[in-house]
Amino acid sequence: MRVVYSETQLMHDPEHEVQFGIPLPTYEVPARAERILEALEADGGFALTDPTEHGTAPIEAVHDPGLVRFLAEAWSEWRTRYEAPEMFPDSFLHPALREGMGPATEPKSPLARMGYWCFETMTAIVPGSYAAARAAVDVALTAADMILAGDRMVYGLCRPPGHHSPRAAFGGYCFFNSAAVAAHYLSTRTGEPVAILDVDYHHGNGTQQIFYQRADVLYVSLHGHPDRAYPYFTGFEDECGAGLGEGATLNLPLRAGCTDEEYLDALDRGLAAIGEFGGSTVVVSLGMDTYGQDPIGDFALTTPAYGAAGRRTAAVGRNLLILQEGGYHLPKLGINVATWLRGADGR
Ligand code: Q9C
Ligand code: ZN
């Protein structure tokens, strides 16, 4: 199986995330990508390729150009005004602030701008963030090109992740929604419907939002129930899409302690929906934070479940564009990814 990866993605290297109002060491570290790479290299069944530059047009096809502009400028603006080595917002554009008054206009100061574009306090901007976020999209799009050229499955080792970013905001360790950019790219190039299977522990609120009103992109997600799990405000079972997109969103929220068996049953439900949907390619948002030892998830999955999950996903018979999202238990992250990919590859 071909793997697309760029070292530029390591340039996003924040120290902290603010949780409970306290700056704590972040879980979303460059070593995540290095651990995955090592496991794939040790396996020997994977061929590494660098991405090619795809520019901002495919990003702006799903994201607000203002978000792209902000992320491109944020660090250089910040460092002319503040001493802090990492950029965090302190005020957010809560929807109630301007209720009944019409939309806000984008503020001028970098701090206020960050509160306009960001929805939480866990996604620091540091000097290399924009370059890394752009590289992650290039990884996804280069992998998509390989599918378009005839590969049956390709793995894009994306980092930072992307599925929490909606059209006009970023957060949840994510900047650009690489899976959404790639799914839209595939849909415009093939003219076919595209299905997205999101198996990260967290609901992919960003991907859901981007495609919520579209009938030609199916979004299916298995995740920790939002009653207890981040991102809290989305991912409920009754969110099924709207307008033309009604019926093209399927959320399967799961209980804490979810076992291999329960998980694979839910996966089968998701895969059945994908099987009934058209198109030749499934974009997989692959998160390994479902693992039993993950520090921020609460499922009980074991490594063999990933082999079964990969196998069942491939058995739907579509091309697979597999893109990395979360997964924070460094000692087993690589083997879990390799096991999923091996399962899909049927070797
Ligand atoms: N106490 C991804 O896995 N932290 N993003 C939640 C709650 C943010 C995860 C902690 C989790 C973001 C791509
Ligand atoms: Zn996650």
PDB file of C-alpha atoms in Angstrom, residues 172-285:
ATOM      1  CA  GLY A 172      -9.937  20.290  18.337  1.00  0.00           C
ATOM      2  CA  TYR A 173      -6.244  20.073  17.299  1.00  0.00           C
ATOM      3  CA  CYS A 174      -7.404  20.666  13.705  1.00  0.00           C
ATOM      4  CA  PHE A 175      -6.793  23.515  11.241  1.00  0.00           C
ATOM      5  CA  PHE A 176      -7.897  22.486   7.738  1.00  0.00           C
ATOM      6  CA  ASN A 177     -10.305  19.580   7.354  1.00  0.00           C
ATOM      7  CA  SER A 178      -8.146  17.398   5.109  1.00  0.00           C
ATOM      8  CA  ALA A 179     -10.760  14.624   4.818  1.00  0.00           C
ATOM      9  CA  ALA A 180     -13.453  17.109   3.783  1.00  0.00           C
ATOM     10  CA  VAL A 181     -11.126  18.832   1.314  1.00  0.00           C
ATOM     11  CA  ALA A 182     -10.215  15.447  -0.181  1.00  0.00           C
ATOM     12  CA  ALA A 183     -13.830  14.206  -0.301  1.00  0.00           C
ATOM     13  CA  HIS A 184     -14.946  17.345  -2.123  1.00  0.00           C
ATOM     14  CA  TYR A 185     -11.942  17.085  -4.472  1.00  0.00           C
ATOM     15  CA  LEU A 186     -12.870  13.487  -5.323  1.00  0.00           C
ATOM     16  CA  SER A 187     -16.520  14.403  -5.836  1.00  0.00           C
ATOM     17  CA  THR A 188     -15.693  17.218  -8.289  1.00  0.00           C
ATOM     18  CA  ARG A 189     -13.181  15.114 -10.208  1.00  0.00           C
ATOM     19  CA  THR A 190     -15.290  11.971 -10.502  1.00  0.00           C
ATOM     20  CA  GLY A 191     -18.772  13.503 -10.530  1.00  0.00           C
ATOM     21  CA  GLU A 192     -19.707  10.599  -8.260  1.00  0.00           C
ATOM     22  CA  PRO A 193     -21.049  10.559  -4.702  1.00  0.00           C
ATOM     23  CA  VAL A 194     -18.448  10.077  -1.956  1.00  0.00           C
ATOM     24  CA  ALA A 195     -18.910   8.412   1.429  1.00  0.00           C
ATOM     25  CA  ILE A 196     -16.919   9.372   4.530  1.00  0.00           C
ATOM     26  CA  LEU A 197     -16.444   6.895   7.380  1.00  0.00           C
ATOM     27  CA  ASP A 198     -15.174   8.662  10.514  1.00  0.00           C
ATOM     28  CA  VAL A 199     -13.880   6.242  13.149  1.00  0.00           C
ATOM     29  CA  ASP A 200     -11.976   8.706  15.327  1.00  0.00           C
ATOM     30  CA  TYR A 201     -13.142   8.524  18.978  1.00  0.00           C
ATOM     31  CA  HIS A 202     -14.474  12.087  18.687  1.00  0.00           C
ATOM     32  CA  HIS A 203     -17.382  13.149  16.529  1.00  0.00           C
ATOM     33  CA  GLY A 204     -16.144  14.841  13.354  1.00  0.00           C
ATOM     34  CA  ASN A 205     -18.269  17.926  13.834  1.00  0.00           C
ATOM     35  CA  GLY A 206     -16.381  19.814  11.126  1.00  0.00           C
ATOM     36  CA  THR A 207     -16.887  17.196   8.432  1.00  0.00           C
ATOM     37  CA  GLN A 208     -20.534  16.780   9.390  1.00  0.00           C
ATOM     38  CA  GLN A 209     -21.112  20.547   9.170  1.00  0.00           C
ATOM     39  CA  ILE A 210     -19.383  20.924   5.797  1.00  0.00           C
ATOM     40  CA  PHE A 211     -21.564  18.268   4.147  1.00  0.00           C
ATOM     41  CA  TYR A 212     -24.729  18.530   6.277  1.00  0.00           C
ATOM     42  CA  GLN A 213     -26.892  19.863   3.448  1.00  0.00           C
ATOM     43  CA  ARG A 214     -25.358  17.837   0.630  1.00  0.00           C
ATOM     44  CA  ALA A 215     -26.944  14.673  -0.734  1.00  0.00           C
ATOM     45  CA  ASP A 216     -23.834  13.625  -2.682  1.00  0.00           C
ATOM     46  CA  VAL A 217     -21.538  13.169   0.340  1.00  0.00           C
ATOM     47  CA  LEU A 218     -22.542  10.641   3.001  1.00  0.00           C
ATOM     48  CA  TYR A 219     -21.069  11.201   6.465  1.00  0.00           C
ATOM     49  CA  VAL A 220     -21.030   8.240   8.871  1.00  0.00           C
ATOM     50  CA  SER A 221     -19.422   8.535  12.307  1.00  0.00           C
ATOM     51  CA  LEU A 222     -18.816   6.203  15.272  1.00  0.00           C
ATOM     52  CA  HIS A 223     -17.804   8.136  18.379  1.00  0.00           C
ATOM     53  CA  GLY A 224     -18.076   8.698  22.115  1.00  0.00           C
ATOM     54  CA  HIS A 225     -21.582   9.981  22.905  1.00  0.00           C
ATOM     55  CA  PRO A 226     -21.578  13.810  23.025  1.00  0.00           C
ATOM     56  CA  ASP A 227     -23.382  13.674  26.401  1.00  0.00           C
ATOM     57  CA  ARG A 228     -19.930  12.994  27.811  1.00  0.00           C
ATOM     58  CA  ALA A 229     -17.416  13.393  24.978  1.00  0.00           C
ATOM     59  CA  TYR A 230     -15.841  16.300  23.130  1.00  0.00           C
ATOM     60  CA  PRO A 231     -17.019  18.123  20.963  1.00  0.00           C
ATOM     61  CA  TYR A 232     -20.209  17.992  23.093  1.00  0.00           C
ATOM     62  CA  PHE A 233     -22.503  20.002  20.787  1.00  0.00           C
ATOM     63  CA  THR A 234     -22.724  17.634  17.803  1.00  0.00           C
ATOM     64  CA  GLY A 235     -22.841  13.922  17.040  1.00  0.00           C
ATOM     65  CA  PHE A 236     -26.281  13.034  18.417  1.00  0.00           C
ATOM     66  CA  GLU A 237     -28.258  10.243  16.744  1.00  0.00           C
ATOM     67  CA  ASP A 238     -31.019  12.572  15.608  1.00  0.00           C
ATOM     68  CA  GLU A 239     -28.651  14.669  13.465  1.00  0.00           C
ATOM     69  CA  CYS A 240     -29.389  13.147  10.061  1.00  0.00           C
ATOM     70  CA  GLY A 241     -28.608  15.988   7.636  1.00  0.00           C
ATOM     71  CA  ALA A 242     -30.837  18.821   6.441  1.00  0.00           C
ATOM     72  CA  GLY A 243     -32.407  20.042   3.199  1.00  0.00           C
ATOM     73  CA  LEU A 244     -31.050  18.078   0.242  1.00  0.00           C
ATOM     74  CA  GLY A 245     -28.681  16.370   2.682  1.00  0.00           C
ATOM     75  CA  GLU A 246     -31.443  14.853   4.780  1.00  0.00           C
ATOM     76  CA  GLY A 247     -30.573  11.205   5.366  1.00  0.00           C
ATOM     77  CA  ALA A 248     -26.925  11.643   4.293  1.00  0.00           C
ATOM     78  CA  THR A 249     -25.550  11.930   7.853  1.00  0.00           C
ATOM     79  CA  LEU A 250     -25.458   8.926  10.198  1.00  0.00           C
ATOM     80  CA  ASN A 251     -24.242   9.262  13.788  1.00  0.00           C
ATOM     81  CA  LEU A 252     -23.563   6.193  15.913  1.00  0.00           C
ATOM     82  CA  PRO A 253     -22.684   7.488  19.398  1.00  0.00           C
ATOM     83  CA  LEU A 254     -21.290   4.815  21.726  1.00  0.00           C
ATOM     84  CA  ARG A 255     -21.087   4.268  25.465  1.00  0.00           C
ATOM     85  CA  ALA A 256     -18.002   4.581  27.665  1.00  0.00           C
ATOM     86  CA  GLY A 257     -16.191   1.262  27.905  1.00  0.00           C
ATOM     87  CA  CYS A 258     -17.311   0.228  24.394  1.00  0.00           C
ATOM     88  CA  THR A 259     -15.855  -3.232  23.652  1.00  0.00           C
ATOM     89  CA  ASP A 260     -14.423  -4.680  20.436  1.00  0.00           C
ATOM     90  CA  GLU A 261     -17.661  -6.553  19.827  1.00  0.00           C
ATOM     91  CA  GLU A 262     -19.965  -3.577  20.384  1.00  0.00           C
ATOM     92  CA  TYR A 263     -17.716  -1.449  18.256  1.00  0.00           C
ATOM     93  CA  LEU A 264     -17.594  -3.869  15.336  1.00  0.00           C
ATOM     94  CA  ASP A 265     -21.402  -4.237  15.465  1.00  0.00           C
ATOM     95  CA  ALA A 266     -21.767  -0.460  15.184  1.00  0.00           C
ATOM     96  CA  LEU A 267     -19.173  -0.422  12.406  1.00  0.00           C
ATOM     97  CA  ASP A 268     -21.250  -2.975  10.491  1.00  0.00           C
ATOM     98  CA  ARG A 269     -24.256  -0.646  10.738  1.00  0.00           C
ATOM     99  CA  GLY A 270     -22.202   2.217   9.386  1.00  0.00           C
ATOM    100  CA  LEU A 271     -20.745   0.094   6.612  1.00  0.00           C
ATOM    101  CA  ALA A 272     -24.213  -1.125   5.605  1.00  0.00           C
ATOM    102  CA  ALA A 273     -25.261   2.505   5.071  1.00  0.00           C
ATOM    103  CA  ILE A 274     -22.118   3.116   3.029  1.00  0.00           C
ATOM    104  CA  GLY A 275     -22.786  -0.031   0.976  1.00  0.00           C
ATOM    105  CA  GLU A 276     -26.225   1.276   0.047  1.00  0.00           C
ATOM    106  CA  PHE A 277     -24.806   4.680  -0.929  1.00  0.00           C
ATOM    107  CA  GLY A 278     -23.237   5.104  -4.358  1.00  0.00           C
ATOM    108  CA  GLY A 279     -19.770   6.079  -5.484  1.00  0.00           C
ATOM    109  CA  SER A 280     -16.482   4.276  -5.931  1.00  0.00           C
ATOM    110  CA  THR A 281     -14.481   5.671  -2.997  1.00  0.00           C
ATOM    111  CA  VAL A 282     -14.798   5.833   0.776  1.00  0.00           C
ATOM    112  CA  VAL A 283     -12.757   8.432   2.646  1.00  0.00           C
ATOM    113  CA  VAL A 284     -11.839   7.019   6.059  1.00  0.00           C
ATOM    114  CA  SER A 285     -11.083   9.439   8.904  1.00  0.00           C
TER     115      SER A 285
END
